[in-house]
Short mmCIF file of N, CA and C in Angstrom, two decimals:
data_model
loop_
_atom_site.label_atom_id
_atom_site.label_comp_id
_atom_site.label_asym_id
_atom_site.label_seq_id
_atom_site.Cartn_x
_atom_site.Cartn_y
_atom_site.Cartn_z
N MET A 1 0.82 -1.19 0.00
CA MET A 1 0.00 0.00 0.00
C MET A 1 0.86 1.25 0.00
N SER A 2 0.29 2.31 -0.48
CA SER A 2 1.02 3.58 -0.51
C SER A 2 0.94 4.25 0.85
N ALA A 3 1.72 5.29 1.02
CA ALA A 3 1.75 6.02 2.29
C ALA A 3 0.45 6.78 2.54
N GLY A 4 -0.38 6.90 1.52
CA GLY A 4 -1.62 7.66 1.66
C GLY A 4 -2.74 6.89 2.31
N GLY A 5 -2.57 5.60 2.56
CA GLY A 5 -3.63 4.82 3.18
C GLY A 5 -4.28 3.90 2.17
N ALA A 6 -5.12 3.01 2.66
CA ALA A 6 -5.74 1.98 1.83
C ALA A 6 -6.61 2.55 0.72
N PHE A 7 -7.24 3.66 0.95
CA PHE A 7 -8.14 4.22 -0.05
C PHE A 7 -7.64 5.55 -0.61
N GLY A 8 -6.35 5.79 -0.49
CA GLY A 8 -5.75 6.98 -1.08
C GLY A 8 -5.82 8.22 -0.21
N GLY A 9 -6.42 8.14 0.95
CA GLY A 9 -6.52 9.30 1.83
C GLY A 9 -5.26 9.50 2.64
N ALA A 10 -4.95 10.72 2.95
CA ALA A 10 -3.78 11.02 3.79
C ALA A 10 -4.10 10.68 5.23
N ARG A 11 -3.21 9.96 5.87
CA ARG A 11 -3.44 9.58 7.26
C ARG A 11 -3.31 10.79 8.17
N GLY A 12 -4.22 10.87 9.11
CA GLY A 12 -4.19 11.96 10.07
C GLY A 12 -4.83 13.25 9.57
N TYR A 13 -5.24 13.26 8.33
CA TYR A 13 -5.87 14.47 7.78
C TYR A 13 -7.28 14.59 8.31
N GLN A 14 -7.62 15.73 8.88
CA GLN A 14 -8.96 15.99 9.39
C GLN A 14 -9.63 17.02 8.48
N PRO A 15 -10.59 16.58 7.66
CA PRO A 15 -11.26 17.54 6.78
C PRO A 15 -12.07 18.56 7.57
N LYS A 16 -12.14 19.77 7.04
CA LYS A 16 -12.93 20.83 7.67
C LYS A 16 -14.20 21.02 6.86
N PRO A 17 -15.36 21.12 7.52
CA PRO A 17 -16.58 21.37 6.78
C PRO A 17 -16.58 22.78 6.20
N PRO A 18 -17.28 22.99 5.10
CA PRO A 18 -17.36 24.34 4.54
C PRO A 18 -18.11 25.27 5.48
N GLU A 19 -17.80 26.54 5.39
CA GLU A 19 -18.43 27.52 6.26
C GLU A 19 -19.93 27.64 5.97
N LYS A 20 -20.31 27.57 4.71
CA LYS A 20 -21.71 27.68 4.33
C LYS A 20 -22.04 26.60 3.31
N GLY A 21 -23.32 26.31 3.18
CA GLY A 21 -23.75 25.40 2.14
C GLY A 21 -24.05 23.99 2.61
N VAL A 22 -23.50 23.58 3.73
CA VAL A 22 -23.76 22.25 4.24
C VAL A 22 -24.19 22.39 5.70
N PHE A 23 -25.26 21.72 6.04
CA PHE A 23 -25.73 21.76 7.41
C PHE A 23 -26.37 20.42 7.73
N PRO A 24 -26.57 20.10 9.01
CA PRO A 24 -27.09 18.78 9.38
C PRO A 24 -28.45 18.49 8.76
N LEU A 25 -28.64 17.24 8.40
CA LEU A 25 -29.93 16.81 7.89
C LEU A 25 -30.94 16.80 9.02
N ASP A 26 -32.18 16.95 8.69
CA ASP A 26 -33.26 16.96 9.67
C ASP A 26 -33.74 15.52 9.86
N HIS A 27 -32.91 14.70 10.52
CA HIS A 27 -33.20 13.28 10.67
C HIS A 27 -34.51 13.00 11.39
N PHE A 28 -34.91 13.88 12.29
CA PHE A 28 -36.12 13.65 13.08
C PHE A 28 -37.34 14.39 12.54
N GLY A 29 -37.20 15.02 11.39
CA GLY A 29 -38.33 15.69 10.75
C GLY A 29 -38.86 16.88 11.53
N GLU A 30 -37.99 17.54 12.27
CA GLU A 30 -38.43 18.65 13.11
C GLU A 30 -38.97 19.83 12.30
N CYS A 31 -38.49 20.00 11.07
CA CYS A 31 -38.93 21.12 10.24
C CYS A 31 -39.63 20.64 8.97
N THR A 32 -40.10 19.41 8.98
CA THR A 32 -40.77 18.86 7.80
C THR A 32 -42.00 19.65 7.38
N PRO A 33 -42.87 20.08 8.30
CA PRO A 33 -44.04 20.85 7.85
C PRO A 33 -43.66 22.13 7.11
N GLU A 34 -42.64 22.83 7.61
CA GLU A 34 -42.19 24.07 6.97
C GLU A 34 -41.57 23.77 5.61
N LYS A 35 -40.79 22.69 5.55
CA LYS A 35 -40.15 22.31 4.29
C LYS A 35 -41.21 21.93 3.26
N GLU A 36 -42.19 21.15 3.67
CA GLU A 36 -43.25 20.71 2.74
C GLU A 36 -44.07 21.90 2.24
N ALA A 37 -44.36 22.85 3.13
CA ALA A 37 -45.11 24.04 2.71
C ALA A 37 -44.32 24.83 1.68
N TYR A 38 -43.02 24.95 1.88
CA TYR A 38 -42.17 25.67 0.94
C TYR A 38 -42.10 24.94 -0.40
N MET A 39 -41.91 23.63 -0.35
CA MET A 39 -41.82 22.85 -1.59
C MET A 39 -43.14 22.89 -2.36
N GLN A 40 -44.25 22.85 -1.66
CA GLN A 40 -45.57 22.93 -2.32
C GLN A 40 -45.76 24.30 -2.97
N CYS A 41 -45.32 25.33 -2.26
CA CYS A 41 -45.41 26.68 -2.82
C CYS A 41 -44.59 26.79 -4.10
N LEU A 42 -43.38 26.25 -4.09
CA LEU A 42 -42.55 26.27 -5.30
C LEU A 42 -43.23 25.54 -6.45
N LYS A 43 -43.83 24.42 -6.14
CA LYS A 43 -44.51 23.64 -7.17
C LYS A 43 -45.67 24.43 -7.77
N GLU A 44 -46.45 25.05 -6.91
CA GLU A 44 -47.62 25.80 -7.36
C GLU A 44 -47.24 27.08 -8.11
N SER A 45 -46.09 27.65 -7.77
CA SER A 45 -45.67 28.91 -8.40
C SER A 45 -44.68 28.68 -9.54
N LYS A 46 -44.58 27.45 -10.01
CA LYS A 46 -43.64 27.09 -11.09
C LYS A 46 -42.21 27.51 -10.76
N ASN A 47 -41.81 27.19 -9.53
CA ASN A 47 -40.45 27.43 -9.01
C ASN A 47 -40.07 28.91 -8.93
N ASP A 48 -41.04 29.76 -8.72
CA ASP A 48 -40.76 31.18 -8.51
C ASP A 48 -40.49 31.39 -7.01
N ALA A 49 -39.22 31.40 -6.64
CA ALA A 49 -38.83 31.51 -5.24
C ALA A 49 -39.32 32.80 -4.59
N GLU A 50 -39.43 33.85 -5.38
CA GLU A 50 -39.90 35.13 -4.84
C GLU A 50 -41.32 35.00 -4.28
N GLU A 51 -42.14 34.20 -4.94
CA GLU A 51 -43.51 33.97 -4.48
C GLU A 51 -43.55 33.24 -3.13
N CYS A 52 -42.49 32.50 -2.83
CA CYS A 52 -42.47 31.63 -1.65
C CYS A 52 -41.52 32.12 -0.57
N LYS A 53 -41.14 33.37 -0.64
CA LYS A 53 -40.13 33.91 0.27
C LYS A 53 -40.55 33.79 1.74
N GLU A 54 -41.80 34.03 2.03
CA GLU A 54 -42.28 33.95 3.42
C GLU A 54 -42.14 32.53 3.96
N LYS A 55 -42.47 31.54 3.13
CA LYS A 55 -42.36 30.14 3.55
C LYS A 55 -40.89 29.73 3.70
N ALA A 56 -40.04 30.24 2.84
CA ALA A 56 -38.61 29.97 2.94
C ALA A 56 -38.06 30.53 4.25
N GLN A 57 -38.50 31.72 4.60
CA GLN A 57 -38.06 32.35 5.85
C GLN A 57 -38.49 31.51 7.05
N LYS A 58 -39.73 31.04 7.04
CA LYS A 58 -40.22 30.22 8.15
C LYS A 58 -39.42 28.93 8.28
N TYR A 59 -39.07 28.34 7.12
CA TYR A 59 -38.28 27.11 7.13
C TYR A 59 -36.89 27.37 7.72
N LEU A 60 -36.25 28.44 7.31
CA LEU A 60 -34.92 28.75 7.84
C LEU A 60 -34.98 29.09 9.32
N GLU A 61 -36.02 29.80 9.74
CA GLU A 61 -36.18 30.11 11.16
C GLU A 61 -36.34 28.82 11.97
N CYS A 62 -37.09 27.87 11.44
CA CYS A 62 -37.26 26.58 12.12
C CYS A 62 -35.92 25.88 12.24
N ARG A 63 -35.16 25.83 11.16
CA ARG A 63 -33.85 25.15 11.19
C ARG A 63 -32.92 25.80 12.21
N MET A 64 -32.93 27.13 12.27
CA MET A 64 -32.07 27.82 13.23
C MET A 64 -32.53 27.54 14.66
N SER A 65 -33.83 27.55 14.89
CA SER A 65 -34.34 27.34 16.25
C SER A 65 -34.08 25.92 16.75
N LYS A 66 -33.94 24.97 15.84
CA LYS A 66 -33.69 23.56 16.21
C LYS A 66 -32.21 23.21 16.10
N SER A 67 -31.35 24.21 15.91
CA SER A 67 -29.90 24.03 15.78
C SER A 67 -29.54 23.12 14.60
N LEU A 68 -30.32 23.21 13.53
CA LEU A 68 -30.01 22.46 12.32
C LEU A 68 -29.20 23.31 11.35
N MET A 69 -29.01 24.55 11.71
CA MET A 69 -28.09 25.44 10.98
C MET A 69 -27.69 26.55 11.94
N ALA A 70 -26.62 27.22 11.62
CA ALA A 70 -26.12 28.29 12.49
C ALA A 70 -27.10 29.45 12.53
N GLN A 71 -27.20 30.08 13.69
CA GLN A 71 -28.01 31.29 13.82
C GLN A 71 -27.40 32.37 12.94
N GLN A 72 -28.23 33.03 12.18
CA GLN A 72 -27.75 34.09 11.30
C GLN A 72 -28.86 35.11 11.12
N ASP A 73 -28.48 36.34 11.00
CA ASP A 73 -29.44 37.41 10.78
C ASP A 73 -30.14 37.15 9.45
N LEU A 74 -31.46 37.16 9.45
CA LEU A 74 -32.22 36.88 8.24
C LEU A 74 -31.96 37.91 7.14
N GLU A 75 -31.58 39.12 7.51
CA GLU A 75 -31.24 40.12 6.50
C GLU A 75 -30.01 39.69 5.70
N GLU A 76 -29.10 38.99 6.34
CA GLU A 76 -27.92 38.48 5.65
C GLU A 76 -28.29 37.37 4.66
N LEU A 77 -29.44 36.76 4.88
CA LEU A 77 -29.90 35.68 4.01
C LEU A 77 -30.89 36.18 2.95
N GLY A 78 -31.08 37.50 2.89
CA GLY A 78 -31.93 38.07 1.86
C GLY A 78 -33.36 38.34 2.29
N PHE A 79 -33.62 38.27 3.59
CA PHE A 79 -34.95 38.55 4.11
C PHE A 79 -34.89 39.83 4.92
N GLY A 80 -36.04 40.47 5.08
CA GLY A 80 -36.08 41.64 5.95
C GLY A 80 -36.34 42.91 5.20
N LYS A 81 -35.74 43.97 5.68
CA LYS A 81 -36.01 45.31 5.17
C LYS A 81 -35.82 45.39 3.66
N GLY A 82 -36.82 45.93 3.00
CA GLY A 82 -36.73 46.15 1.56
C GLY A 82 -36.94 44.92 0.70
N THR A 83 -37.19 43.76 1.32
CA THR A 83 -37.36 42.54 0.53
C THR A 83 -38.79 42.04 0.55
N GLU A 84 -39.67 42.76 1.26
CA GLU A 84 -41.07 42.31 1.30
C GLU A 84 -41.66 42.34 -0.10
N LYS A 85 -42.51 41.38 -0.35
CA LYS A 85 -43.14 41.29 -1.66
C LYS A 85 -44.13 42.43 -1.85
N LYS A 86 -44.07 43.07 -2.99
CA LYS A 86 -45.01 44.15 -3.29
C LYS A 86 -46.28 43.56 -3.85
N LYS A 87 -47.42 44.06 -3.36
CA LYS A 87 -48.72 43.53 -3.82
C LYS A 87 -49.38 44.50 -4.73
#
């Protein structure tokens, strides 16, 4: 075998998770109702995310409250002041 290990990986190397983009799966379905509402909205609006912004916000708030993603200001995620849908 090579010095890299049985499967080519470097021994002792500890990978670091990315800062954004990956977060724990919701194994216990704690935010399933919010996720389903958002997915249904996308389906009904032909994938127009702007139409479903309120449901997306509720889903992200649920994930943050259940520690399924890091707490972050919703304005940094594109919600809040100046982003309300105009009717």
